[in-house]
Amino acid sequence: MGKEERLQQQFAFCREIDKEKRIKRQTYQSDAKTRENDAEHAWHMAVMAILLEEYSEEKIDLLKTVTMLLIHDLVEIDAGDTYAYDPEAKKTQKEREKKAADRIFSLLPPDQGERFRAIWEEFEAWESPEACFAHTLDNVQPAMLNDTTKGISWKEHGVRLEQILERNRRTGEGSEILWKYAREHFIEPHVGKAIIPENCAKVSFGESDKHSKES
């Protein structure tokens, strides 16, 4: 492959991922009026990774983690945003996102396409220290914004406490310190205050199960 062809493929990819700015999430920005898009979400977490690296459970490759956070939702250009508390959409999420990954990463020169695809799959597998920390941030960031906006997204969708805790059952694997802080400062203050209903009698705010696996 010549340099001209390589550049053409790289710029084709750069143009394509601009579409990520159009993918709206359910989480609201701090103004409580505008829902954030996927690109804003990715940027926010990338900065958080740089700031909060010291709280990772294990030593991480920061550049790899930031890259992972910046590209992990590119598949939503085709697959759309799958809301964390939408069980029906969750049923087809993996299939939709795999198909999207096949197309989007194939736009790159083969070496870069393979590298990005491998990093995306590593994030999905949730097994490396970088993937675990990236998932921690991916879960803590929307909780932080829900706290900032007085739980507007949680209220809109009637999200219950047991749903939030189930969603975050592995969040502590990347950083127990960050998950504990999020529980105590972003979630617990809203329980039982017409923001997060507590409908499950056996709900616990204990440490996440570090040995549980994503179904």
Short mmCIF file of C-alpha atoms in Angstrom, two decimals:
data_model
loop_
_atom_site.label_atom_id
_atom_site.label_comp_id
_atom_site.label_asym_id
_atom_site.label_seq_id
_atom_site.Cartn_x
_atom_site.Cartn_y
_atom_site.Cartn_z
CA MET A 1 0.00 0.00 0.00
CA GLY A 2 1.37 3.39 -1.01
CA LYS A 3 1.45 6.43 1.26
CA GLU A 4 -1.27 8.18 -0.75
CA GLU A 5 -3.67 5.24 -0.42
CA ARG A 6 -2.88 4.91 3.28
CA LEU A 7 -3.63 8.58 3.88
CA GLN A 8 -6.87 8.29 1.95
CA GLN A 9 -8.00 5.44 4.18
CA GLN A 10 -6.97 7.25 7.36
CA PHE A 11 -8.85 10.40 6.38
CA ALA A 12 -11.87 8.33 5.32
CA PHE A 13 -11.92 6.90 8.83
CA CYS A 14 -11.52 10.37 10.37
CA ARG A 15 -14.48 11.64 8.35
CA GLU A 16 -16.57 8.62 9.27
CA ILE A 17 -16.05 8.89 13.03
CA ASP A 18 -17.29 12.49 12.94
CA LYS A 19 -20.71 10.80 12.92
CA GLU A 20 -20.14 9.82 16.56
CA LYS A 21 -21.02 13.42 17.46
CA ARG A 22 -24.58 12.72 16.26
CA ILE A 23 -25.22 9.74 18.54
CA LYS A 24 -27.18 10.98 21.52
CA ARG A 25 -27.00 9.20 24.85
CA GLN A 26 -29.63 9.15 27.58
CA THR A 27 -27.33 10.89 30.06
CA TYR A 28 -27.75 14.65 30.31
CA GLN A 29 -24.96 17.20 30.36
CA SER A 30 -24.49 19.17 33.57
CA ASP A 31 -26.99 21.81 32.39
CA ALA A 32 -29.75 19.19 32.78
CA LYS A 33 -31.16 20.32 29.43
CA THR A 34 -29.02 18.74 26.72
CA ARG A 35 -28.24 15.06 26.37
CA GLU A 36 -24.58 14.35 25.77
CA ASN A 37 -23.43 12.66 22.59
CA ASP A 38 -21.01 9.75 22.29
CA ALA A 39 -18.05 11.94 21.32
CA GLU A 40 -18.55 14.17 24.37
CA HIS A 41 -18.84 11.08 26.57
CA ALA A 42 -15.58 9.66 25.16
CA TRP A 43 -13.70 12.95 25.58
CA HIS A 44 -14.91 13.32 29.15
CA MET A 45 -13.72 9.85 30.14
CA ALA A 46 -10.38 10.26 28.39
CA VAL A 47 -9.66 13.32 30.54
CA MET A 48 -10.91 11.48 33.62
CA ALA A 49 -8.54 8.59 32.88
CA ILE A 50 -5.58 10.96 32.83
CA LEU A 51 -6.67 12.59 36.08
CA LEU A 52 -7.71 9.45 37.96
CA GLU A 53 -5.14 6.89 36.78
CA GLU A 54 -3.66 6.70 40.29
CA TYR A 55 -6.84 4.98 41.57
CA SER A 56 -6.67 2.02 39.17
CA GLU A 57 -6.60 -1.34 40.94
CA GLU A 58 -3.60 -2.32 38.81
CA LYS A 59 -0.94 -0.42 36.90
CA ILE A 60 -2.24 0.48 33.46
CA ASP A 61 -0.91 1.62 30.11
CA LEU A 62 -2.52 5.07 30.14
CA LEU A 63 -2.24 5.73 26.40
CA LYS A 64 -3.87 2.37 25.65
CA THR A 65 -6.64 3.11 28.15
CA VAL A 66 -7.30 6.56 26.69
CA THR A 67 -7.34 5.07 23.19
CA MET A 68 -9.79 2.43 24.38
CA LEU A 69 -12.11 5.06 25.84
CA LEU A 70 -11.95 7.22 22.71
CA ILE A 71 -12.87 4.38 20.34
CA HIS A 72 -15.07 2.05 22.42
CA ASP A 73 -18.35 3.63 21.29
CA LEU A 74 -17.48 4.19 17.62
CA VAL A 75 -19.57 1.11 16.82
CA GLU A 76 -22.64 3.09 17.88
CA ILE A 77 -22.36 5.06 14.62
CA ASP A 78 -24.09 2.03 13.09
CA ALA A 79 -25.49 0.22 16.12
CA GLY A 80 -26.92 3.24 17.93
CA ASP A 81 -26.71 3.90 21.65
CA THR A 82 -27.99 1.02 23.77
CA TYR A 83 -29.35 2.38 27.04
CA ALA A 84 -27.93 0.58 30.05
CA TYR A 85 -31.41 -0.06 31.47
CA ASP A 86 -33.15 -1.23 28.28
CA PRO A 87 -33.33 -5.05 28.49
CA GLU A 88 -34.85 -5.49 25.02
CA ALA A 89 -32.12 -3.49 23.28
CA LYS A 90 -29.49 -5.38 25.27
CA LYS A 91 -30.59 -8.64 23.64
CA THR A 92 -29.29 -7.54 20.22
CA GLN A 93 -26.50 -5.20 21.32
CA LYS A 94 -23.55 -7.55 20.80
CA GLU A 95 -24.69 -8.62 17.35
CA ARG A 96 -25.33 -5.04 16.22
CA GLU A 97 -22.03 -3.76 17.56
CA LYS A 98 -19.95 -6.60 16.11
CA LYS A 99 -21.40 -5.93 12.66
CA ALA A 100 -20.62 -2.24 13.10
CA ALA A 101 -17.04 -2.99 14.18
CA ASP A 102 -16.55 -5.11 11.05
CA ARG A 103 -17.44 -2.17 8.83
CA ILE A 104 -15.98 0.80 10.70
CA PHE A 105 -12.54 -0.58 11.55
CA SER A 106 -12.18 -1.99 8.03
CA LEU A 107 -12.03 1.61 6.76
CA LEU A 108 -8.53 1.91 8.22
CA PRO A 109 -5.29 0.57 6.73
CA PRO A 110 -5.11 -3.12 7.77
CA ASP A 111 -2.47 -2.66 10.49
CA GLN A 112 -4.37 0.14 12.21
CA GLY A 113 -7.74 -1.51 11.65
CA GLU A 114 -6.50 -4.68 13.35
CA ARG A 115 -5.02 -2.68 16.23
CA PHE A 116 -8.17 -0.66 16.86
CA ARG A 117 -10.36 -3.74 16.54
CA ALA A 118 -8.19 -5.60 19.05
CA ILE A 119 -8.40 -2.71 21.54
CA TRP A 120 -12.19 -2.56 21.10
CA GLU A 121 -12.49 -6.31 21.66
CA GLU A 122 -10.23 -6.06 24.72
CA PHE A 123 -12.59 -3.47 26.17
CA GLU A 124 -15.58 -5.70 25.46
CA ALA A 125 -13.89 -8.70 27.11
CA TRP A 126 -13.35 -6.74 30.36
CA GLU A 127 -10.29 -8.78 31.29
CA SER A 128 -7.18 -6.56 31.13
CA PRO A 129 -6.38 -3.88 33.74
CA GLU A 130 -6.93 -1.23 31.06
CA ALA A 131 -10.34 -2.63 30.13
CA CYS A 132 -11.44 -2.87 33.75
CA PHE A 133 -10.42 0.71 34.49
CA ALA A 134 -12.08 1.93 31.29
CA HIS A 135 -15.32 0.22 32.32
CA THR A 136 -15.08 1.81 35.76
CA LEU A 137 -14.97 5.24 34.15
CA ASP A 138 -17.68 4.29 31.65
CA ASN A 139 -20.00 3.57 34.58
CA VAL A 140 -18.89 6.28 37.01
CA GLN A 141 -19.10 9.16 34.49
CA PRO A 142 -22.87 8.86 33.86
CA ALA A 143 -23.49 8.37 37.58
CA MET A 144 -21.60 11.61 38.24
CA LEU A 145 -23.70 13.46 35.66
CA ASN A 146 -26.92 11.97 37.04
CA ASP A 147 -25.94 13.27 40.45
CA THR A 148 -25.15 16.69 38.98
CA THR A 149 -28.53 16.86 37.22
CA LYS A 150 -30.49 15.55 40.24
CA GLY A 151 -31.05 12.21 38.57
CA ILE A 152 -33.00 13.52 35.60
CA SER A 153 -32.17 10.53 33.38
CA TRP A 154 -32.83 8.03 36.18
CA LYS A 155 -36.22 9.65 36.83
CA GLU A 156 -37.19 9.76 33.16
CA HIS A 157 -36.67 6.02 32.84
CA GLY A 158 -37.87 5.00 36.30
CA VAL A 159 -34.52 3.39 37.12
CA ARG A 160 -34.53 1.55 40.45
CA LEU A 161 -31.67 1.10 42.90
CA GLU A 162 -31.32 -2.62 42.26
CA GLN A 163 -30.94 -1.90 38.53
CA ILE A 164 -28.14 0.57 39.20
CA LEU A 165 -26.32 -1.86 41.46
CA GLU A 166 -26.71 -4.71 39.00
CA ARG A 167 -25.38 -2.48 36.24
CA ASN A 168 -22.37 -1.68 38.44
CA ARG A 169 -21.68 -5.12 39.86
CA ARG A 170 -18.24 -5.19 38.23
CA THR A 171 -17.42 -1.46 38.34
CA GLY A 172 -15.09 -1.88 41.31
CA GLU A 173 -12.86 -4.28 39.39
CA GLY A 174 -11.13 -1.33 37.74
CA SER A 175 -11.09 0.85 40.84
CA GLU A 176 -12.80 0.02 44.11
CA ILE A 177 -11.94 3.51 45.36
CA LEU A 178 -13.75 5.23 42.49
CA TRP A 179 -16.75 2.89 42.73
CA LYS A 180 -17.00 3.45 46.50
CA TYR A 181 -16.85 7.21 45.96
CA ALA A 182 -19.52 7.01 43.28
CA ARG A 183 -21.81 4.92 45.50
CA GLU A 184 -21.45 7.25 48.45
CA HIS A 185 -21.55 10.59 46.61
CA PHE A 186 -23.45 10.03 43.35
CA ILE A 187 -25.99 7.30 44.14
CA GLU A 188 -26.78 6.89 47.84
CA PRO A 189 -27.82 10.54 48.41
CA HIS A 190 -30.67 10.09 45.89
CA VAL A 191 -32.12 6.83 47.20
CA GLY A 192 -35.66 7.15 48.55
CA LYS A 193 -35.99 10.80 47.48
CA ALA A 194 -38.30 10.35 44.47
CA ILE A 195 -35.19 9.99 42.30
CA ILE A 196 -34.05 6.40 42.84
CA PRO A 197 -36.84 4.12 44.17
CA GLU A 198 -35.62 1.32 46.38
CA ASN A 199 -37.90 -1.56 45.47
CA CYS A 200 -35.65 -4.40 46.46
CA ALA A 201 -35.45 -5.31 50.16
CA LYS A 202 -32.07 -7.02 49.84
CA VAL A 203 -30.19 -4.27 48.05
CA SER A 204 -26.67 -3.78 49.42
CA PHE A 205 -24.06 -1.11 48.92
CA GLY A 206 -21.26 -3.59 49.65
CA GLU A 207 -18.12 -3.91 47.55
CA SER A 208 -18.55 -5.19 44.03
CA ASP A 209 -18.04 -8.90 43.41
CA LYS A 210 -14.65 -9.00 41.79
CA HIS A 211 -15.21 -12.57 40.62
CA SER A 212 -18.60 -12.15 38.94
CA LYS A 213 -18.69 -12.22 35.15
CA GLU A 214 -20.74 -10.19 32.71
CA SER A 215 -23.57 -12.30 31.32
#
